[in-house]
XYZ file of C-alpha atoms in Angstrom:
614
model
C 29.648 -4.819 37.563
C 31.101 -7.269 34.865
C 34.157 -6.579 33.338
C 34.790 -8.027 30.151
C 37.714 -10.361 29.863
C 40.554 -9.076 27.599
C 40.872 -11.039 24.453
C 43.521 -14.071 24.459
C 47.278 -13.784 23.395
C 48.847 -15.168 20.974
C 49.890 -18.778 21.881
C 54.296 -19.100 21.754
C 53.770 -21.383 18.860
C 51.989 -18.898 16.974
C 54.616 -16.494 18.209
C 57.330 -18.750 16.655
C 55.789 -19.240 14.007
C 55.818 -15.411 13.360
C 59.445 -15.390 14.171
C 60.047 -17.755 11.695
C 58.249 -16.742 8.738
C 60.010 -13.552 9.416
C 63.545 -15.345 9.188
C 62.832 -16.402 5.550
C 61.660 -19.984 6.309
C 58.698 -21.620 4.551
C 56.296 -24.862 4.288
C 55.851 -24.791 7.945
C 53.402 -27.394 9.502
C 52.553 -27.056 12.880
C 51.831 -30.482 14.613
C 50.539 -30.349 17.984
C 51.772 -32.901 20.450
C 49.543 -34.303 23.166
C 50.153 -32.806 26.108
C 51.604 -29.264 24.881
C 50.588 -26.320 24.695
C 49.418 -26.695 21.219
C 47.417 -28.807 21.898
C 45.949 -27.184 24.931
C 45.189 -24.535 22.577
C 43.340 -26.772 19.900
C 41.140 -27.940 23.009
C 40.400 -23.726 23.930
C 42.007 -24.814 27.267
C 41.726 -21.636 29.823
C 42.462 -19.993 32.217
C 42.572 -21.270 36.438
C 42.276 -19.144 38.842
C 43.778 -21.281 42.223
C 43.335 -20.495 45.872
C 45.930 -22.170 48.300
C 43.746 -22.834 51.494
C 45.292 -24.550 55.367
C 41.788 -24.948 56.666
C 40.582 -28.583 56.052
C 36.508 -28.867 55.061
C 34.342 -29.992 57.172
C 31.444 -30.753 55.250
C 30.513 -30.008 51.711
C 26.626 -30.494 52.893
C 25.077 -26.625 53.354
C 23.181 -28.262 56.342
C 26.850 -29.183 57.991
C 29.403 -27.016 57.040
C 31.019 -24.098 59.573
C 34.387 -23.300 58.822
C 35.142 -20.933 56.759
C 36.706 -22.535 53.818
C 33.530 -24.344 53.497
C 30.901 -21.692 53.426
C 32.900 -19.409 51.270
C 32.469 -22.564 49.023
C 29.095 -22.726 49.583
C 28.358 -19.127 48.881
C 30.161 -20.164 45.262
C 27.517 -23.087 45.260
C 24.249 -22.113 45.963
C 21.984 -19.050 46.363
C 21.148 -17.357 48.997
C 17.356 -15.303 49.426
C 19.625 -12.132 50.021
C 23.305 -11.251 49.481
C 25.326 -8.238 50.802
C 26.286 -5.269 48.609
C 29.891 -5.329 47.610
C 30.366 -1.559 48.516
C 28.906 -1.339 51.763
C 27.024 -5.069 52.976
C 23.119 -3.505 52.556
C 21.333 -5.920 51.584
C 20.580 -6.558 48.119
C 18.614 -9.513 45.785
C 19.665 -12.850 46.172
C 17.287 -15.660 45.020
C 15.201 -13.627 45.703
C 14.445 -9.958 44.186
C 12.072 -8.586 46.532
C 10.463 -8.944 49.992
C 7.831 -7.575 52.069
C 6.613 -8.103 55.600
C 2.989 -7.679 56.985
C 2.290 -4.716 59.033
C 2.580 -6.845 62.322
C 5.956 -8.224 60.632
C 5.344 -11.970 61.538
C 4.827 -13.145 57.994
C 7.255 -12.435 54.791
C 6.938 -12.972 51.514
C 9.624 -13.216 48.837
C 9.321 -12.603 45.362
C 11.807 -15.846 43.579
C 13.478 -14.683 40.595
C 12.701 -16.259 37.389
C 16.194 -16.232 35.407
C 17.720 -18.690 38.588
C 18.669 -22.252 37.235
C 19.963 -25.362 38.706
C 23.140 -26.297 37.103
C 21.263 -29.482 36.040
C 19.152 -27.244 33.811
C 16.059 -27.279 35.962
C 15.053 -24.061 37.479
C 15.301 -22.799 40.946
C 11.678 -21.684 42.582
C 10.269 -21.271 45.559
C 9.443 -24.709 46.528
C 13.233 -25.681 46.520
C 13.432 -22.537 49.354
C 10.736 -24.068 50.947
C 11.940 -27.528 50.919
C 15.348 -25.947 52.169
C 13.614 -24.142 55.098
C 11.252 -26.554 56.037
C 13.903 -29.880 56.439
C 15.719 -27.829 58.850
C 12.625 -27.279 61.057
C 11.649 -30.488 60.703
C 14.864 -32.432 61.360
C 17.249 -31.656 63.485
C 20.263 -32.776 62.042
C 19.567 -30.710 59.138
C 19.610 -27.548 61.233
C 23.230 -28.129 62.858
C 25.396 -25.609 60.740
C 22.081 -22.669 60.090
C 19.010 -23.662 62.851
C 18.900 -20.725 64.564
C 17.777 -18.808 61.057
C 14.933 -21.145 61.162
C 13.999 -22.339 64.890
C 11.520 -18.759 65.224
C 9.555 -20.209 62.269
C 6.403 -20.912 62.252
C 4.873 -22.216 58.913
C 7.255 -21.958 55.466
C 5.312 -22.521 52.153
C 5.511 -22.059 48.253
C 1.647 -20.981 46.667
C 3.409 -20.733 43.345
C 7.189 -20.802 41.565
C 8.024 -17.260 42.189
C 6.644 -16.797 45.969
C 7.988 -17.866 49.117
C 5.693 -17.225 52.728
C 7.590 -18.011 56.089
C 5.154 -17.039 58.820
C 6.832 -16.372 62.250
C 6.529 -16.966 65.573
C 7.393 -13.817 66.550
C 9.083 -10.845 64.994
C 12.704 -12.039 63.607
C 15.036 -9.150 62.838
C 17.232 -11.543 60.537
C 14.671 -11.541 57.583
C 16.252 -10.188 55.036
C 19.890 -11.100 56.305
C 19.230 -15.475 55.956
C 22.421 -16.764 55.378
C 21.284 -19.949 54.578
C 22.182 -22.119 51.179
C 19.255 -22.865 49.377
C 19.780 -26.635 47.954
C 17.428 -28.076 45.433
C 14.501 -30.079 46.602
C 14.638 -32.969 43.792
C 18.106 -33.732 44.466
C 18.418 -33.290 48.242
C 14.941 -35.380 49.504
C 16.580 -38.604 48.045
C 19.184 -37.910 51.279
C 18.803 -40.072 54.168
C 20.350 -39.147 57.267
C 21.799 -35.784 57.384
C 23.827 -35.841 60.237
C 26.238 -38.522 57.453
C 25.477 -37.099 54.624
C 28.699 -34.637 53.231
C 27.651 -34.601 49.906
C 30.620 -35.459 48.478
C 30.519 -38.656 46.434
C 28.732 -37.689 43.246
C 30.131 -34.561 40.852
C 29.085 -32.084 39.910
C 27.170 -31.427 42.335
C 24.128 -29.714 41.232
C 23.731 -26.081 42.207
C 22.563 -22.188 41.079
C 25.871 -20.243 42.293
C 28.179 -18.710 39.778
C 30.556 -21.762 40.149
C 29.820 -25.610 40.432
C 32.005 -28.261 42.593
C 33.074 -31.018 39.892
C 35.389 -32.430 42.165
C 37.379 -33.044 45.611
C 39.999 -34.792 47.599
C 40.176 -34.740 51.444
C 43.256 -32.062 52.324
C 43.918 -32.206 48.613
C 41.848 -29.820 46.496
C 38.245 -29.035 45.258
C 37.649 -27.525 42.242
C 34.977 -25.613 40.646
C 33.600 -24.741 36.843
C 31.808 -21.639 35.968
C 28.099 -22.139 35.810
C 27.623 -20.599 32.717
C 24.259 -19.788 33.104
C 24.099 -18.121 36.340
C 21.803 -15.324 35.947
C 24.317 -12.484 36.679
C 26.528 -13.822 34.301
C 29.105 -16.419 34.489
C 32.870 -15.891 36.039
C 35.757 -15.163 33.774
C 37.875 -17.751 34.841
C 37.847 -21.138 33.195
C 38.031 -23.209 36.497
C 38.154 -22.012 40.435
C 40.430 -24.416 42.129
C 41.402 -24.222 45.724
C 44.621 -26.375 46.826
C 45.443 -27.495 50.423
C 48.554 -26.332 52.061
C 48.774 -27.520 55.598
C 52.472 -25.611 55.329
C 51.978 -21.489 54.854
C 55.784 -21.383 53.845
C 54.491 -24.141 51.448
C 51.625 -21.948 50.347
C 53.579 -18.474 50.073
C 56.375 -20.660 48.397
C 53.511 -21.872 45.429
C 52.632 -18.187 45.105
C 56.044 -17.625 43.867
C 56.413 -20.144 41.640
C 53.465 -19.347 40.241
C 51.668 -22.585 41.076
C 49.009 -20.697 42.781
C 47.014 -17.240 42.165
C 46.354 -16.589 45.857
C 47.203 -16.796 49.207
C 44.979 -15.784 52.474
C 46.246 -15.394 56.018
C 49.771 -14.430 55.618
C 51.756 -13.280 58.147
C 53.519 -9.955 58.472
C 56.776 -11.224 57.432
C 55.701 -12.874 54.368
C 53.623 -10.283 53.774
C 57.013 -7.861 53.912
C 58.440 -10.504 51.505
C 55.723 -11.009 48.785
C 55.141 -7.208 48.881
C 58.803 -6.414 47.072
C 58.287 -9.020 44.560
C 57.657 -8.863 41.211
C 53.828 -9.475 39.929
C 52.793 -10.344 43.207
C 50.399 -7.629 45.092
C 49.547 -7.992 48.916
C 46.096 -6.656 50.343
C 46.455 -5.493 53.648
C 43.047 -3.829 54.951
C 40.519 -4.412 58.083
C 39.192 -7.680 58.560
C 36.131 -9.003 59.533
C 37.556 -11.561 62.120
C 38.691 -11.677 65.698
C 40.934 -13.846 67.182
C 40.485 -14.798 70.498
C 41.132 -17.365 73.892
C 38.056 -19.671 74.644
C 38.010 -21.248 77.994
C 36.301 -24.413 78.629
C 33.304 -23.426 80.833
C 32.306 -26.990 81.686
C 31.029 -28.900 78.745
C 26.824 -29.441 79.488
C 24.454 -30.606 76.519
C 20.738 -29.704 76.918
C 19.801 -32.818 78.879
C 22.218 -31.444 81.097
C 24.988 -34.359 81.473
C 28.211 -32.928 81.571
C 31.212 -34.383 79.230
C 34.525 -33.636 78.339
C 37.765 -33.506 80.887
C 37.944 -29.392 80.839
C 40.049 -28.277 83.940
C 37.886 -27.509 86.894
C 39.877 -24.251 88.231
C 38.418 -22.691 85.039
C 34.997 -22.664 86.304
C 36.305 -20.252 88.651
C 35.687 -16.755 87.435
C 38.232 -15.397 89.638
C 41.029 -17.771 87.981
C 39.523 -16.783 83.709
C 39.955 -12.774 85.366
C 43.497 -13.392 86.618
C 44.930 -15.179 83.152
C 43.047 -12.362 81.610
C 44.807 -9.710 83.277
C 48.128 -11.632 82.533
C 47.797 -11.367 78.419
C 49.155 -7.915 76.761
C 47.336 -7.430 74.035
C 49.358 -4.234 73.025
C 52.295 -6.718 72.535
C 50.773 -9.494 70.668
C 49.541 -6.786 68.332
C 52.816 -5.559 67.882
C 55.177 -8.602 68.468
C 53.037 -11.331 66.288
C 50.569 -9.041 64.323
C 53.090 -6.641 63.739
C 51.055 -3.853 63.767
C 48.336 -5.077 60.790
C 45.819 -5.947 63.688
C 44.273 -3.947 65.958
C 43.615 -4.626 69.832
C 40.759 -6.538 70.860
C 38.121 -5.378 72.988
C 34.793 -6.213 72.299
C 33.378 -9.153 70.265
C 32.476 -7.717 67.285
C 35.283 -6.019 65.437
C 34.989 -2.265 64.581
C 34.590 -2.947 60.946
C 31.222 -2.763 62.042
C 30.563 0.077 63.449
C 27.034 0.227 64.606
C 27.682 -2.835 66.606
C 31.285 -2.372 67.670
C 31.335 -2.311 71.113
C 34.053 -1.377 74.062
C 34.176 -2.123 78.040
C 33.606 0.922 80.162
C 37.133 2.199 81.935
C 36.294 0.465 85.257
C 35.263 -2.924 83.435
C 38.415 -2.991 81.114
C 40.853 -5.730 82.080
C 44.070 -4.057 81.129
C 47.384 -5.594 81.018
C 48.036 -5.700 85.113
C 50.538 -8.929 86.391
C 50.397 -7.692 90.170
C 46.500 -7.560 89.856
C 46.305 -10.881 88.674
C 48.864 -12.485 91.318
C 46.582 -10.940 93.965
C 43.150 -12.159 92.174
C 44.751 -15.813 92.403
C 46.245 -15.276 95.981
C 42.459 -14.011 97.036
C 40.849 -16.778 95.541
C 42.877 -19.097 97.546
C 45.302 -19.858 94.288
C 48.545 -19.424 96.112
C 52.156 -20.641 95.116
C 53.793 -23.545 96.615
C 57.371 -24.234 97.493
C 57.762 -24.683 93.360
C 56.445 -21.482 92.773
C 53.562 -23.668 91.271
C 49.814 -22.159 91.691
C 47.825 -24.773 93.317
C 44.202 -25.119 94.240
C 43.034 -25.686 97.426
C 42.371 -29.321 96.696
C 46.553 -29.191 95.995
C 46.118 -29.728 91.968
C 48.031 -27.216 90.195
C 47.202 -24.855 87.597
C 48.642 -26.317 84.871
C 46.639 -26.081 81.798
C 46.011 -27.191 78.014
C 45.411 -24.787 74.873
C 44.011 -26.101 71.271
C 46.377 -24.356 69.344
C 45.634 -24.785 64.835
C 49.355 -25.965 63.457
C 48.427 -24.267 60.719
C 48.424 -21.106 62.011
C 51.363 -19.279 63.161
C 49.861 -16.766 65.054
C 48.883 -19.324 67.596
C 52.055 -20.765 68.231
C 53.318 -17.101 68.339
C 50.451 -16.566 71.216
C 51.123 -19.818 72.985
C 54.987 -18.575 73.411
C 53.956 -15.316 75.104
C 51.229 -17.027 77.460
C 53.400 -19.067 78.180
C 55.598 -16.521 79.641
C 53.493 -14.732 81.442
C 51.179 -16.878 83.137
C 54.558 -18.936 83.833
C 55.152 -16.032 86.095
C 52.352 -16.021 87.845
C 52.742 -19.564 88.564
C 50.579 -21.190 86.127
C 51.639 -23.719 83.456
C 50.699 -23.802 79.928
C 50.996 -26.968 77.125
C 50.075 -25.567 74.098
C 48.785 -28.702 71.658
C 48.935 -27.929 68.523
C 46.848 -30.184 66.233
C 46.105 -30.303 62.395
C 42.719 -30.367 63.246
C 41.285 -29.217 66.795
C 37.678 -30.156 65.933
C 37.562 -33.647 67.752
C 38.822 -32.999 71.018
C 36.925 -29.279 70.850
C 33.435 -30.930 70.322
C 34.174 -33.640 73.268
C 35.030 -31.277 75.604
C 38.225 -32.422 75.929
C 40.386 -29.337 76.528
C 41.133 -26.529 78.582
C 41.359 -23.489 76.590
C 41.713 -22.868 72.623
C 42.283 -20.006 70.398
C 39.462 -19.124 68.750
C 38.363 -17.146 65.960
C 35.077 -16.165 63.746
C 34.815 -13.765 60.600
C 31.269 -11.963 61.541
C 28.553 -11.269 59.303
C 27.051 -7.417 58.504
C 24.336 -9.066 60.616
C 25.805 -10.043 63.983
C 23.267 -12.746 64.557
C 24.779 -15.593 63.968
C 27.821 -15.255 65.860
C 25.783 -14.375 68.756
C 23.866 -17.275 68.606
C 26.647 -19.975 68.582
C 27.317 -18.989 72.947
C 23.506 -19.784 73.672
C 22.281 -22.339 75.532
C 20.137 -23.770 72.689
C 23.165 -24.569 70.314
C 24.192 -27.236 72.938
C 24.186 -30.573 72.014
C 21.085 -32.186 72.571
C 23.269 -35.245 74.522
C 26.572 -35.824 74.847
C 26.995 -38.020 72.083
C 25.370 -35.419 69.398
C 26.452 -32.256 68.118
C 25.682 -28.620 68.276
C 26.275 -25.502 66.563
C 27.561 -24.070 69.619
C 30.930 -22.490 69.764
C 32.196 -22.948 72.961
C 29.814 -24.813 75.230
C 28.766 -21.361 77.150
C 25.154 -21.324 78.404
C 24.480 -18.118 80.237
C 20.653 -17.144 80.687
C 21.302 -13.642 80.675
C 23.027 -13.711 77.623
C 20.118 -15.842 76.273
C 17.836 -13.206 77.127
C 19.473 -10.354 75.698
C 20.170 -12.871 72.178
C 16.192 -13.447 72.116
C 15.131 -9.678 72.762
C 17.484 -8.428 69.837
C 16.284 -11.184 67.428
C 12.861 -9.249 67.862
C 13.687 -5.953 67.461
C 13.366 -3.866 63.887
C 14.335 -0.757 65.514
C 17.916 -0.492 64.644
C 19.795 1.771 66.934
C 17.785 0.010 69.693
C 19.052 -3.814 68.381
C 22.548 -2.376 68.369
C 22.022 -1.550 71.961
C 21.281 -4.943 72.487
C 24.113 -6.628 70.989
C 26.679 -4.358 72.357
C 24.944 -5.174 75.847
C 25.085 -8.871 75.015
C 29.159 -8.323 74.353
C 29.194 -6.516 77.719
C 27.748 -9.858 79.087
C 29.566 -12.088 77.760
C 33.110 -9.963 78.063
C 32.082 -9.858 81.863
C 31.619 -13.784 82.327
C 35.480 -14.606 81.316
C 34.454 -17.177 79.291
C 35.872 -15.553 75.972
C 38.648 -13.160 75.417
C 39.065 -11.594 72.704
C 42.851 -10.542 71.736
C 42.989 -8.903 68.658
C 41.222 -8.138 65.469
C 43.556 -9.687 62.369
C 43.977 -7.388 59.070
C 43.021 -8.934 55.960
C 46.692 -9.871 55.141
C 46.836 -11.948 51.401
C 48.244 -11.843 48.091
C 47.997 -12.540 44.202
C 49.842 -12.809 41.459
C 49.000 -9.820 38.699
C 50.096 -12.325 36.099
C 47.381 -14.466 36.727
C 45.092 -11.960 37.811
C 44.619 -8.695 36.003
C 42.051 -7.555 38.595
C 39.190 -9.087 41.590
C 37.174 -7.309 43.712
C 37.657 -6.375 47.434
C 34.437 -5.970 49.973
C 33.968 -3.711 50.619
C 35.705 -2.134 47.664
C 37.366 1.019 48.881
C 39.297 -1.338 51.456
C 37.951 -4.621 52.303
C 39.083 -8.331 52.000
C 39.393 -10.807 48.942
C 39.392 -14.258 51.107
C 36.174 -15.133 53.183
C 33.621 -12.308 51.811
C 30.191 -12.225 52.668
C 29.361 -13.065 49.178
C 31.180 -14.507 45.891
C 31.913 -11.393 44.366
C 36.072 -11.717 44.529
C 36.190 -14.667 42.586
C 33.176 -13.976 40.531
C 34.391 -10.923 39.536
C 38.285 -12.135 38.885
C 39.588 -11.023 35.519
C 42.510 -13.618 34.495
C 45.465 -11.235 33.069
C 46.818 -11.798 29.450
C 50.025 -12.994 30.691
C 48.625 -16.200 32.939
C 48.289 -18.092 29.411
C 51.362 -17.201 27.604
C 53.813 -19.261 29.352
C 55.921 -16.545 29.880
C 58.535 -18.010 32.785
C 56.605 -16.247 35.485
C 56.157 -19.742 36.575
C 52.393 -19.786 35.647
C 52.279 -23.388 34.749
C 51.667 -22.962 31.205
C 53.883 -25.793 28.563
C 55.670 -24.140 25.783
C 57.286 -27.433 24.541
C 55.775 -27.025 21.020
C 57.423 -28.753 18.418
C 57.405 -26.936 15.102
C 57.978 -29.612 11.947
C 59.323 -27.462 9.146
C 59.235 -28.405 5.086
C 60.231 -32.071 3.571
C 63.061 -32.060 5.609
C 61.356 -32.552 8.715
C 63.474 -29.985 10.727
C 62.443 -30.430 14.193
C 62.943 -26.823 16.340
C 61.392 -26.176 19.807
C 59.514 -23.459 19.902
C 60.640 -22.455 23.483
C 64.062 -22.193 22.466
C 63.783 -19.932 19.163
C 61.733 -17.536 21.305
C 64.164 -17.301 23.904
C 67.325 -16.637 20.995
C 64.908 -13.806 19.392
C 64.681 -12.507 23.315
C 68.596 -12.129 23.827
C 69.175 -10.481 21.126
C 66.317 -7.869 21.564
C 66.746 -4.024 23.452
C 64.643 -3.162 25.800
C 62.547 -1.213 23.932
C 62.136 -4.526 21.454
C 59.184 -6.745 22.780
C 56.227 -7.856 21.561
């Protein structure tokens, strides 16, 4: 739904100039000085709406990009076939308006819209989706952030503008749930190699979202206009920025001042502390995340080489049980979450409740310290005159975790492991790094925290633990997540990708979390609440998904910041620390009496009641 914007105030030099008039004085000029606000207002100078963000971007290339700061972008960017309903994820138009399989559901055919335009003015059809689809089956590099979408296809073509045919393989149960960026074709073929390409040298970069990227500074900031004509209407905000705080305190700290509109990922105390303030308003609802420990499994690529320095003991399942069995869960949700989280279980979180899944009572690995000393002491992991586990070829359990200095939850987590698996004789270094990716993708670690926010379709997620998002060699990349290759997981993965039937694909996937809960490999801790806040000031009101109580940050669609309504107050310059100038200088009669504006509104202020305001 669009919501009109309210109409702008009046600027404080009109507002002095009110005042004044009203004090008896005449022959006022009004002269505006570069860089004020009068002269903001001469160029119709907006409103911004700005994000603060501690995730760095990977890639601003569709065919790249995985973390979440950058898809989120990319879901501002570009056009997807489908999107997600913003009051319960069904599936509703994208790019495209309609779809239909044939009756032995191997070939689809979408219906393009015709109102879809490149923000270069040329319009969006099918043969850009086409193009889009048919690079990433063609070149592998291309299909590193999205090939698994695409790697059942058979045959993708474009008879005409407005339809799209992608011929299968075999049945795909994904088809109208392709979360896949459609780029245009007659700006991406001039690309050379994908696997370098990050699309980000030349602005604006051309796209058919409701916003387009005009610019961006590594760990700095990239910033977005509206695409005004984006066929379900352009966003109310002037320009979408989103600012890099490696420092939350930093971040929360911005929100206060006003520097910022919004702040993701807070954590319970802030929360606490924003949540008193004055025109600041904390969301606090389920999330669509979990956060979990990954455990090296032995880093492979598909030619089968093996890579990395992961700690052997870890390829013992016996050893991934015991550490298990030594994490309380009910204490991290309590201690670090505070109680806005709820206890993990299962891979998907219960947000999602046809797929949520949890272990059967004798398969649950409960909080148990004496069970886990005994799993170690059976396995042949006993302690030595240090009290130090050691293996039988005497190297002691001492082991690494990728911990995200930007996230305070992990150093939180790292304490308590710490703890207990000290007691059981096992040592811990928790390595905290600005950025985990490099020593992740080389295999070069023994456990990390992890985390992933999940899609209404589960697909995705799934796919990133089989064995064909390996590398293809140990000096490529992959989409997997975690370098686990388990053929009974990959069988379960390829039967639910073929199944329509869907109470018997959420069998499936809860059977494929059963699998891969039983192999040790992943554990997942908790499920995070949506914890994040905005100023009211700047924002008089944005959209949550799902909207009776859902998350701003990381939706599965644009609608929060397409939808954001800037509030009358972010322009006035009203010392909520919005960043707005109100050095105007006023130059009155012959005389050339110079007043600041600023200062005769704040006199008229003082002397007013409380009942007195404009």
């Amino acid at each position: 739904m669009v919501t009109k914007a309210p109409p702008r105030p009046a600027s404080a030099a009109h507002r002095a100039l009110r005042l004044l008039l009203a004090a008896g004085v005449t022959a006022v000029s009004l002269v505006a000085v570069p860089g004020t606000a009068a002269a903001e207002d001469d160029k119709s100078a907006g409103n911004t709406l700005t994000v603060a963000v501690s995730q760095s971007i990977d890639s601003l290339s569709p065919f790249l990009a995985q973390k979440l700061t950058s898809t989120s972008i990319h879901r501002l960017a570009y056009e997807y076939l489908t999107n997600y309903d913003v009051k319960d994820a069904r599936t509703i138009p994208g790019l495209a308006t309609a779809w239909t399989p044939s009756a032995d559901k191997l070939t689809w055919t979408y219906t393009i819209r015709e109102n879809s335009k490149w923000s270069d003015g040329k319009p969006a059809t099918a043969e850009d989706a086409a193009w889009t689809f048919n690079k990433m089956m063609t070149d592998p590099n291309a299909a590193t952030a999205n090939g698994s979408f695409t790697a059942n296809f058979a045959q993708v073509t474009a008879p005409d503008a407005k339809t799209l045919v992608i011929r299968l393989k075999k049945p795909q149960a994904t088809m109208t749930a392709l979360d896949v960026p459609i780029v245009p074709k007659h700006v991406w073929e001039k690309v050379g190699d994908f696997s370098k390409f990050n699309n980000d040298k030349q602005f604006p970069i051309v796209g058919n979202g409701p916003f387009v990227i005009t610019d961006f500074k590594v760990d700095q900031y990239i910033k977005l206009k509206p695409n005004k004509t984006f066929w379900r209407g352009a966003p109310k905000f002037d320009e979408l920025v989103f600012k890099y705080y490696k420092d939350g305190d930093a971040a929360v700290a911005a929100l206060q001042k006003g520097e910022v509109s919004f702040v993701p990922n807070l954590t319970p105390a802030q929360a606490a502390a924003l949540g008193t303030q004055k025109n600041i308003k904390v969301n606090d609802a389920p999330g669509r995340r979990f956060y979990a420990l990954a455990t090296n499994p032995g880093a492979k690529a598909q030619d089968g080489k093996s890579f990395g320095n992961g700690h052997k003991a870890l390829l013992d399942p016996e050893v991934r049980k015991a550490l298990f069995l030594a994490v309380d869960r009910t204490t991290l949700v309590d201690k670090v979450f505070q109680g806005h989280a709820v206890e993990g279980e299962g891979y998907i979180p219960p947000r999602f409740g046809s797929y949520f899944w949890k272990p059967e009572t004798g398969q649950k690995r409960t909080y148990d310290p004496a069970e886990a000393a005994k799993v170690l002491d059976a396995a042949g992991y006993r302690k030595n005159a240090d009290g130090k586990r050691v293996g039988k070829d005497g190297r002691p359990l001492d082991f690494r975790i990728l911990c995200h200095a930007t996230d305070p939850n992990d150093k939180a987590v790292g304490k308590y492991l710490q703890e207990w698996w000290g007691e059981l004789g096992v040592g811990l270094k928790v390595e905290c790094l600005d950025s985990v990716s490099d020593p992740w993708v080389k295999g070069d670690y023994d456990l990390a925290f992890d985390g992933w926010s999940v899609n209404p379709d589960p697909d995705y997620v799934l796919s990133i633990h089989t064995c064909g998002t390996l590398p293809e060699t140990p000096k490529d990349s992959g989409a997997t997540d975690n370098f686990i290759c388990d053929r009974q997981f990959d069988g379960l993965y390829a039967q639910q990708a073929v199944e329509y039937d869907a109470a018997k694909r959420a069998d499936l996937v809860k059977r494929m979390q059963s699998r891969l809960y039983d192999t040790g490999y992943m554990n997942i801790m908790a499920y995070p609440n949506a914890l994040e806040a905005y100023r009211t000031d700047q924002i008089k009101s944005i959209t949550t998904m799902p909207e009776a109580a859902g998350n701003l940050w990381g939706q599965d669609g644009y609608w929060s910041w397409w939808s954001a309504v800037p509030a009358a107050s972010a322009s006035e310059g009203d010392g909520s620390g919005s960043g707005s100038s109100t050095n105007i200088w006023l130059i009155l009669g012959p005389a050339a009496i110079v007043l600041v504006a600023v200062g005769v509104w704040t006199a008229r202020r003082r002397r007013s009641t409380a009942d007195d305001r404009e």
